[in-house]
PDB file of C-alpha atoms in Angstrom:
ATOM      1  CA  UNK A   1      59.070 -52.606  49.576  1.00  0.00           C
ATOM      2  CA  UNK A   2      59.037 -56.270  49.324  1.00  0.00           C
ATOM      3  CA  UNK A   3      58.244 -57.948  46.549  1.00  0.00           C
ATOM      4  CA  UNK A   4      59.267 -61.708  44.366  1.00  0.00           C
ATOM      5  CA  UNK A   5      59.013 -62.005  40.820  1.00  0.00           C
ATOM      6  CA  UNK A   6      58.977 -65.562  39.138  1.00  0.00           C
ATOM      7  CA  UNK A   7      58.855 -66.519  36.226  1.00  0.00           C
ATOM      8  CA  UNK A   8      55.498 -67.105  33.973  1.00  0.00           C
ATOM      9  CA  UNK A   9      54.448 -71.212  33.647  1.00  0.00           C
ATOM     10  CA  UNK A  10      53.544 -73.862  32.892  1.00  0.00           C
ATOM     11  CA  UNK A  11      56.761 -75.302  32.428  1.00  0.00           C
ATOM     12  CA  UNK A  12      56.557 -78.605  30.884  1.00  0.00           C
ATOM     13  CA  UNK A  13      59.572 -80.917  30.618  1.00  0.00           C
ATOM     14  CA  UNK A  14      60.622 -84.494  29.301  1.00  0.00           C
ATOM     15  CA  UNK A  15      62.171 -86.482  32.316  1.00  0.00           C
ATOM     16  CA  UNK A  16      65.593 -85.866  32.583  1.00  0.00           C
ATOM     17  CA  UNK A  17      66.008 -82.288  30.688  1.00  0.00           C
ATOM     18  CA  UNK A  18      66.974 -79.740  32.745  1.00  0.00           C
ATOM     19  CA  UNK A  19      65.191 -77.264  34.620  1.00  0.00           C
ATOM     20  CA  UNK A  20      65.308 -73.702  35.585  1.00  0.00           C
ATOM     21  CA  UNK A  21      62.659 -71.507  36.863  1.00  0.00           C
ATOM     22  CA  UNK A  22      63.809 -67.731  37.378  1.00  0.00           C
ATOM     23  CA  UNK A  23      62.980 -65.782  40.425  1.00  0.00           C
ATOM     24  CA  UNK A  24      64.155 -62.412  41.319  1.00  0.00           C
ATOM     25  CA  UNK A  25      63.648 -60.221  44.639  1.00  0.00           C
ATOM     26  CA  UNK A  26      63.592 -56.465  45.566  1.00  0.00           C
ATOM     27  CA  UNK A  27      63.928 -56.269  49.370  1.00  0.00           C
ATOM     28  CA  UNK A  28      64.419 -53.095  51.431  1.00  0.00           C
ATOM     29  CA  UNK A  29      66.472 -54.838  54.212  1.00  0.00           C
ATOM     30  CA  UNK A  30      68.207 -58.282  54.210  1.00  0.00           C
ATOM     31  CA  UNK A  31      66.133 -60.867  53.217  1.00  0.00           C
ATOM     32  CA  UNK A  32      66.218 -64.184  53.611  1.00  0.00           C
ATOM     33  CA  UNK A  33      65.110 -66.657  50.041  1.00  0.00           C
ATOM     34  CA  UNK A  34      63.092 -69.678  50.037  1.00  0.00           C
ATOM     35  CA  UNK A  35      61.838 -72.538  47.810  1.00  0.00           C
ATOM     36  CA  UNK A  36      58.555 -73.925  48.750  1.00  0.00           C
ATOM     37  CA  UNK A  37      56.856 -76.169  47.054  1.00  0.00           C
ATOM     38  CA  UNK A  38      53.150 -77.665  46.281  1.00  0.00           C
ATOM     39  CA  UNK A  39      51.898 -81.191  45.618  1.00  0.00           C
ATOM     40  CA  UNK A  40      48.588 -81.370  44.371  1.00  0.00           C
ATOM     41  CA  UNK A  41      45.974 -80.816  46.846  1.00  0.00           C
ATOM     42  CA  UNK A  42      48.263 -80.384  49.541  1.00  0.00           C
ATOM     43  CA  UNK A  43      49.932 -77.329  51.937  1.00  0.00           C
ATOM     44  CA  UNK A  44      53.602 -75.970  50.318  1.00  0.00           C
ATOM     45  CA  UNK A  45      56.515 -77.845  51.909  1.00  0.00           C
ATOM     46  CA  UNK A  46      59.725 -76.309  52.359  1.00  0.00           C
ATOM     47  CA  UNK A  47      62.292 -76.992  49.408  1.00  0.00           C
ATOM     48  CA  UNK A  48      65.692 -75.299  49.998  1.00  0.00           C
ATOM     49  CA  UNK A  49      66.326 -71.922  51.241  1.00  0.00           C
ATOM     50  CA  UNK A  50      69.453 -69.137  51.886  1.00  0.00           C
ATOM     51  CA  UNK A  51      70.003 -66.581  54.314  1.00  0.00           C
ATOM     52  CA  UNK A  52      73.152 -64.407  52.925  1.00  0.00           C
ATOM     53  CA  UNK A  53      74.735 -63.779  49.677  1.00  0.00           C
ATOM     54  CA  UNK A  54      76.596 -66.524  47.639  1.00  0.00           C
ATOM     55  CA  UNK A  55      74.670 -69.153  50.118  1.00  0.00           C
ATOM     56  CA  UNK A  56      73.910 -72.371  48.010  1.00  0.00           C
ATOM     57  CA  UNK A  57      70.780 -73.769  48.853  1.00  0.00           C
ATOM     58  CA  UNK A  58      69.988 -77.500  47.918  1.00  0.00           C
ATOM     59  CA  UNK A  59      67.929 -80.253  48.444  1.00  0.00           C
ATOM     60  CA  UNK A  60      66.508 -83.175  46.528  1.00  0.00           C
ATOM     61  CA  UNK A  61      68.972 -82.750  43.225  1.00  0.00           C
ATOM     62  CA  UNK A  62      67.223 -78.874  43.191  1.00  0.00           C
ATOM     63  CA  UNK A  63      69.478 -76.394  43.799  1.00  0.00           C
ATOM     64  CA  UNK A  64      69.561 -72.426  44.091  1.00  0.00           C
ATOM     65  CA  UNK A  65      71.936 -69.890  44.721  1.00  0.00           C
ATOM     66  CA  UNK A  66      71.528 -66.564  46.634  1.00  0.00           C
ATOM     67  CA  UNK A  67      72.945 -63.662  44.730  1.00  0.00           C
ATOM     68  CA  UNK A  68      73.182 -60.076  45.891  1.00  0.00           C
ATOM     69  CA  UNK A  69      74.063 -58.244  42.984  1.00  0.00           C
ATOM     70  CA  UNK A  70      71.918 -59.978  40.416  1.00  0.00           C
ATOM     71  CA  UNK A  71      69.109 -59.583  43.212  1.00  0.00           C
ATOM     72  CA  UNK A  72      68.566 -63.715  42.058  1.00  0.00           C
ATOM     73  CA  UNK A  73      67.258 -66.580  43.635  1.00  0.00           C
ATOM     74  CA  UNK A  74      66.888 -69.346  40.641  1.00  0.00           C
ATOM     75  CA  UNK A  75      65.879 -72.566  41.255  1.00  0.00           C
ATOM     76  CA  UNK A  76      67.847 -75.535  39.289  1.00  0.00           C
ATOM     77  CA  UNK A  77      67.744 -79.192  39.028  1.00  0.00           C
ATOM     78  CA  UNK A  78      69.730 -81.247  36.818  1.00  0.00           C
ATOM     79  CA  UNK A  79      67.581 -84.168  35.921  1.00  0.00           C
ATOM     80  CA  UNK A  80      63.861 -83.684  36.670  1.00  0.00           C
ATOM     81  CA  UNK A  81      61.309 -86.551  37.442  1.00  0.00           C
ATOM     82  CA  UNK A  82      57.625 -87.030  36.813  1.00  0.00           C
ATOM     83  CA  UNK A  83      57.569 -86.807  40.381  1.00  0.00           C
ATOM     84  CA  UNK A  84      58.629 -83.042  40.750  1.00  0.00           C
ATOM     85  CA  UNK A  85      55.413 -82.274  38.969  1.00  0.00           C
ATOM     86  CA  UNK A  86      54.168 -79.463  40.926  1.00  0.00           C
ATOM     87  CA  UNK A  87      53.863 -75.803  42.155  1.00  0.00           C
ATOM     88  CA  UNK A  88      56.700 -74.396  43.226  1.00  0.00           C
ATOM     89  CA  UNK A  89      56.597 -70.717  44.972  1.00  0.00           C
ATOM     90  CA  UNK A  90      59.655 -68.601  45.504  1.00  0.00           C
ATOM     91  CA  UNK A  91      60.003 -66.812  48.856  1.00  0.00           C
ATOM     92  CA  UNK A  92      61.613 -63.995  50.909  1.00  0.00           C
ATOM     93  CA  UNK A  93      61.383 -63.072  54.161  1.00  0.00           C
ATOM     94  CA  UNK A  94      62.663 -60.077  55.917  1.00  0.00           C
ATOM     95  CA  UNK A  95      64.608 -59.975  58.887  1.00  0.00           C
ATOM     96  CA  UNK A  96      63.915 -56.071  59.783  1.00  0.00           C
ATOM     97  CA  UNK A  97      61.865 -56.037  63.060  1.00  0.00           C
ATOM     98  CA  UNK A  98      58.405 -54.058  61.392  1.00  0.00           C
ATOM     99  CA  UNK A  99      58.125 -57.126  58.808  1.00  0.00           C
ATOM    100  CA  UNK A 100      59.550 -60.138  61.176  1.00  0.00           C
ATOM    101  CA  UNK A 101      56.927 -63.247  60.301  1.00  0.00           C
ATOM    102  CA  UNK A 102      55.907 -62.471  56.879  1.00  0.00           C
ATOM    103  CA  UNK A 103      56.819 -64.561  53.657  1.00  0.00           C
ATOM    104  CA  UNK A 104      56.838 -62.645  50.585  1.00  0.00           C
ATOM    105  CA  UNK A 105      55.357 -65.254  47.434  1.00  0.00           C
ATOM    106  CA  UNK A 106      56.100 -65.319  43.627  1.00  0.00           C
ATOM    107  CA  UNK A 107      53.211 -66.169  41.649  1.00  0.00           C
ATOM    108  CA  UNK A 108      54.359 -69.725  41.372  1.00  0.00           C
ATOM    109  CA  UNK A 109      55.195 -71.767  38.621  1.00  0.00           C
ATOM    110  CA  UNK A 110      53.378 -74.950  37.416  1.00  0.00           C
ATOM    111  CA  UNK A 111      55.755 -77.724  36.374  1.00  0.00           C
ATOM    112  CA  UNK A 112      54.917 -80.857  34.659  1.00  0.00           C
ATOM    113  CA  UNK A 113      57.333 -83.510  33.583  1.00  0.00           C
ATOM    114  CA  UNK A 114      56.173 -86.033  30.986  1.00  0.00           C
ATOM    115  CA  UNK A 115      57.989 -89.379  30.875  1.00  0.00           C
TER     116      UNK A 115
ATOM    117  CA  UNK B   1      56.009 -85.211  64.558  1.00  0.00           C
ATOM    118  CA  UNK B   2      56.660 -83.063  61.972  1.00  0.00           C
ATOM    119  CA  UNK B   3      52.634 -82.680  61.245  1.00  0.00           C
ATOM    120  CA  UNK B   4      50.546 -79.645  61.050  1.00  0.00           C
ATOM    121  CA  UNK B   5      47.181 -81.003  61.506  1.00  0.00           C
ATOM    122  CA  UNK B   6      44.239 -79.394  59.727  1.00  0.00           C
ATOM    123  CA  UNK B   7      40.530 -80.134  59.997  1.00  0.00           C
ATOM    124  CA  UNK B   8      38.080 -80.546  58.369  1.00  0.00           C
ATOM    125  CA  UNK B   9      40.014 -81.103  55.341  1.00  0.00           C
ATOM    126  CA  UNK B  10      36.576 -80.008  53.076  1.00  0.00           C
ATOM    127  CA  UNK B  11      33.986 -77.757  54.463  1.00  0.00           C
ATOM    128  CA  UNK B  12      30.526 -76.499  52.173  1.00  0.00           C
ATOM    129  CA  UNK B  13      29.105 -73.283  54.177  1.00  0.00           C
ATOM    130  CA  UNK B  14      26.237 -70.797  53.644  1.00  0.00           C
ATOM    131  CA  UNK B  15      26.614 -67.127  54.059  1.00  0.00           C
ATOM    132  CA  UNK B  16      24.395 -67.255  57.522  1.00  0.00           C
ATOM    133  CA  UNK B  17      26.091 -70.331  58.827  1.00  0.00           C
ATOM    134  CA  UNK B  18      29.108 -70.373  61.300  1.00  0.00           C
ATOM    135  CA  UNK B  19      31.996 -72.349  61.574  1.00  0.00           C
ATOM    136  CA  UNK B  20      35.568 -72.932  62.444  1.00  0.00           C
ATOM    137  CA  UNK B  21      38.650 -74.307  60.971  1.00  0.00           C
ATOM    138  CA  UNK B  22      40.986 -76.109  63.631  1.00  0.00           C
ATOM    139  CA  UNK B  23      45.053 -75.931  63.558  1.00  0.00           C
ATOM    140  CA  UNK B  24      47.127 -78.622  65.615  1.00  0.00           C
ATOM    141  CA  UNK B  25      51.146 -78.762  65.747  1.00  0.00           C
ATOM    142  CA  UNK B  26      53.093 -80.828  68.562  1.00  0.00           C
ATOM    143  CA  UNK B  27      56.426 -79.698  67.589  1.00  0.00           C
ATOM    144  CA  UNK B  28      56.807 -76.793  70.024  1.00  0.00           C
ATOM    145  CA  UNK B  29      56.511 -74.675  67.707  1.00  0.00           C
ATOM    146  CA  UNK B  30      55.768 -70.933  69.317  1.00  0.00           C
ATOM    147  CA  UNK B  31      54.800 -69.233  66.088  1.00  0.00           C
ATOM    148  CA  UNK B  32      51.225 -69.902  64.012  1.00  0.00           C
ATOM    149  CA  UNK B  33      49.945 -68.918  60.885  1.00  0.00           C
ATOM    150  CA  UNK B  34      46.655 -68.196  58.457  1.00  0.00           C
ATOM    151  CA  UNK B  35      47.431 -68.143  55.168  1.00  0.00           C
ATOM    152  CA  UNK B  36      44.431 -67.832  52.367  1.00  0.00           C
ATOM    153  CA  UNK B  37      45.040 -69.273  48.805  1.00  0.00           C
ATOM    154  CA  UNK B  38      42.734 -68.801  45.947  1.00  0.00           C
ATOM    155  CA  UNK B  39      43.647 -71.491  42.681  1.00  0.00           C
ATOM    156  CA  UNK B  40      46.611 -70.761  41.128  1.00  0.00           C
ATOM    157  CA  UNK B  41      47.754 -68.098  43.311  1.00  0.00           C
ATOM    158  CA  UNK B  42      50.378 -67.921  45.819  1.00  0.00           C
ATOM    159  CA  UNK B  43      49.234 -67.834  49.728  1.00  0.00           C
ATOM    160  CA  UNK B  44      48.003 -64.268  51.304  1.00  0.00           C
ATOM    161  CA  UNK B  45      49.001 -64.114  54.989  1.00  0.00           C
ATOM    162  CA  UNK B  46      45.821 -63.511  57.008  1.00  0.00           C
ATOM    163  CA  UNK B  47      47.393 -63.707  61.119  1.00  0.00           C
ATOM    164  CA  UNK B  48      50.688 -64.334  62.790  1.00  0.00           C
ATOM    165  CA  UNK B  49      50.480 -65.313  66.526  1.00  0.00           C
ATOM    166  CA  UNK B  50      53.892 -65.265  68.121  1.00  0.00           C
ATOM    167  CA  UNK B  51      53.767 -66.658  71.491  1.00  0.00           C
ATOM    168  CA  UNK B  52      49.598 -67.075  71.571  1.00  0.00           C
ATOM    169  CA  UNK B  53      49.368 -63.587  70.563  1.00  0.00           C
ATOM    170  CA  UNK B  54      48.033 -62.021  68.052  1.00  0.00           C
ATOM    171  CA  UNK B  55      50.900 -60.128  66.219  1.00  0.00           C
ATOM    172  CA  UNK B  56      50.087 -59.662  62.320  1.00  0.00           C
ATOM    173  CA  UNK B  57      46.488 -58.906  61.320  1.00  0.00           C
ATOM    174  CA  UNK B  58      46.483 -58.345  57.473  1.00  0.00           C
ATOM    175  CA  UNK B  59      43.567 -56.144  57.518  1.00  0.00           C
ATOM    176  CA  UNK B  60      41.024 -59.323  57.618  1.00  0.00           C
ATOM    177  CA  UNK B  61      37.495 -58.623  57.579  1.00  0.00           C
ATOM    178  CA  UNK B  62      36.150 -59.607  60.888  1.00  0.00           C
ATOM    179  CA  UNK B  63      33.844 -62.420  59.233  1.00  0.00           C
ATOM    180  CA  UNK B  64      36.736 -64.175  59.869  1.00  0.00           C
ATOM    181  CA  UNK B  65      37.879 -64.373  63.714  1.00  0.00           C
ATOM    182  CA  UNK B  66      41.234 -66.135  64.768  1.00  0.00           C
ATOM    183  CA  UNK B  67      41.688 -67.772  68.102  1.00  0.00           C
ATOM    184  CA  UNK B  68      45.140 -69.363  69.967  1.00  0.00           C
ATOM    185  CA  UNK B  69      43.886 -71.088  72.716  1.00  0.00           C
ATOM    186  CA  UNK B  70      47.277 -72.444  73.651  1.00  0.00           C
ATOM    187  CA  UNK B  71      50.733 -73.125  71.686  1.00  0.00           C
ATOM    188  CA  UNK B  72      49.638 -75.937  69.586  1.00  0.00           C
ATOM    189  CA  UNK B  73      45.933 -74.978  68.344  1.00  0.00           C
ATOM    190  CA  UNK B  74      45.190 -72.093  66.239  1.00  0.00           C
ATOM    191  CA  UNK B  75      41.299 -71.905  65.509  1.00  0.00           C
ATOM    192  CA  UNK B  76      39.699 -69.905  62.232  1.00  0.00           C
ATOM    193  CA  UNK B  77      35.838 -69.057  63.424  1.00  0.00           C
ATOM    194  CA  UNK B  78      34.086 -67.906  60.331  1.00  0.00           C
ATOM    195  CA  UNK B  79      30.848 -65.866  60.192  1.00  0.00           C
ATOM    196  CA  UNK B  80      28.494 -64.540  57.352  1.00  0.00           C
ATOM    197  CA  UNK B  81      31.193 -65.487  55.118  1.00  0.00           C
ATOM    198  CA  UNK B  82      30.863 -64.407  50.644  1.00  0.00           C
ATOM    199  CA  UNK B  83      31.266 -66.603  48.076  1.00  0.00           C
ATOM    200  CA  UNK B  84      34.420 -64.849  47.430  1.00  0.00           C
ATOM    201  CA  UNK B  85      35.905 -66.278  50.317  1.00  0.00           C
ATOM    202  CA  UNK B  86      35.823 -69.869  49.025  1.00  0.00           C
ATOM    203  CA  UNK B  87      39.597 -70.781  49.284  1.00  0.00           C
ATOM    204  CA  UNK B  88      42.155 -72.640  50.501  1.00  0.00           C
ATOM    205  CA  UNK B  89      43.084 -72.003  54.159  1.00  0.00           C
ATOM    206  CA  UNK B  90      46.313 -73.103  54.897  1.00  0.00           C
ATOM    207  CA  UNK B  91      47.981 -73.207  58.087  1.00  0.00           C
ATOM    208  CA  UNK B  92      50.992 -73.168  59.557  1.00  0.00           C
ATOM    209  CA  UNK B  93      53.578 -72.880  62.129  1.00  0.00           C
ATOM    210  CA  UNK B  94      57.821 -72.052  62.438  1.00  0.00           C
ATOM    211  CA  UNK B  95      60.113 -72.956  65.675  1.00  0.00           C
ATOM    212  CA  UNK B  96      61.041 -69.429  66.850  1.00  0.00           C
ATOM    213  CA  UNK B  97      58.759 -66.316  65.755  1.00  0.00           C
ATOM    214  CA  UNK B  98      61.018 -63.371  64.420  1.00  0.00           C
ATOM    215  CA  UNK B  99      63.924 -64.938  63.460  1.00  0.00           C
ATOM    216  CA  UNK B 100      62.906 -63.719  60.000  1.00  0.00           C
ATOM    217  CA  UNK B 101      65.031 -67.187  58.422  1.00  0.00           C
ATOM    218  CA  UNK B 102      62.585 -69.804  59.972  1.00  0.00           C
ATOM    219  CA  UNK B 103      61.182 -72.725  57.610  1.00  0.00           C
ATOM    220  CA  UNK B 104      57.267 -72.505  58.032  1.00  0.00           C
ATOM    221  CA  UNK B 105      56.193 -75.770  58.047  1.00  0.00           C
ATOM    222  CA  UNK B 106      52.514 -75.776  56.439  1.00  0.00           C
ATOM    223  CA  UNK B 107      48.954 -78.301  57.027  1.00  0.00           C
ATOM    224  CA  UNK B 108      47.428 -79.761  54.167  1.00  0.00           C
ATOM    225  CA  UNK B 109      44.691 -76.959  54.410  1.00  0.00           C
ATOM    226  CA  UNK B 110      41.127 -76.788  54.483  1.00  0.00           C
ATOM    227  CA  UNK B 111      39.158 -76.053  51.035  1.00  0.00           C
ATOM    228  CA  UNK B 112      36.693 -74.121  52.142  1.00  0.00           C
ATOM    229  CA  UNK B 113      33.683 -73.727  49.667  1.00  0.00           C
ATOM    230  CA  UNK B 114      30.912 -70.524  50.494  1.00  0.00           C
ATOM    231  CA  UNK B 115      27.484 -70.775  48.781  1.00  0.00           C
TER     232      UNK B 115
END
């Protein structure tokens, strides 16, 4: 089946260290990865994503990689803000025709960067 | 407009009453989406419509009743509802259903507390 794992929170930073948070995927077809992430009281917004192997994914200084044979998906960012305080969710979604419109979640990871 | 539109943003509801949650995109979009969050937990896909149809029921109880009146509402009627369904409803919709590597772009949702 389908299924994300993420790493275990909260992960709290200093501004400016650098960040990882680890996700990893089992998929039965070809999946395509996501990054979504969640402000306080607010719906997830849509971070970076990838839709084949060694696709690099990036937006906002965050950056992720897709990679087949580690069956990765980990979310970087060089320099983090207080501003990137948040949830953010790992995602696949499967391109076989029985699954077509479903997002498969990680647990999510809390981050919190102190200045 | 890149909204998704969500309303009311706070609702308090016994376990006799009845209500709905309302949905409202303008960006064409043909595919919607229920999504149920409890705190600190990723979100559960309730319903995919694709095209105003219903396409993905996730085995919802049917205290809780979706409706697509036309491509850009998506209603959530709720009847003799538990206290275990207080949540987060989220909505949300993507351009083209299927595709399987759309970005699902998601409402601010409606907490949704059951007494």
């Amino acid at each position: 089946g389908n299924s994300v794992t993420q790493m275990e929170g909260p992960v709290t930073l200093s501004e400016e260290a650098f960040l990882t948070i680890n996700c990893t995927y089992t998929a039965t077809g070809y999946p395509s990865l996501f990054w979504y992430v969640q402000y306080p009281g607010e719906g997830l917004q849509l971070l970076l994503k990838a839709t084949k192997a060694d696709d690099k994914g990036s937006n906002k200084g965050f950056e992720a990689t897709y990679r087949k044979e580690t069956t990765s998906f980990h979310l970087e960012k060089g320099s983090v803000q207080v501003s990137d305080s948040a949830v953010y969710f790992c995602a696949l979604s499967d391109r076989r025709g029985s699954t077509l419109g479903r997002l498969y979640f990680g647990r999510g990871t809390q981050l919190t960067v102190w200045p | 407009d890149t909204e998704v539109t969500q309303t009311p943003k706070h609702l308090v509801m016994g376990m006799t009453n009845k209500k709905s949650l309302k949905c409202e995109q303008h960006m064409g979009h043909r595919a919607m989406y229920w999504y149920k969050q409890k705190a600190k937990k990723p979100p559960e896909l309730m319903f995919v419509y694709s095209y105003e149809k219903l396409s993905i029921n996730e085995s919802v109880p049917s205290r809780f009743s979706p409706e697509c009146p036309n491509s850009s509402l998506l209603n959530l009627h709720l009847h003799a509802l538990q206290p275990e369904d207080s949540a987060l409803y989220l909505c949300a919709s993507s351009q083209e259903p299927g595709q399987g590597n759309e970005k699902l772009f998601f409402g601010s949702g409606t907490q949704l507390s059951v007494l």
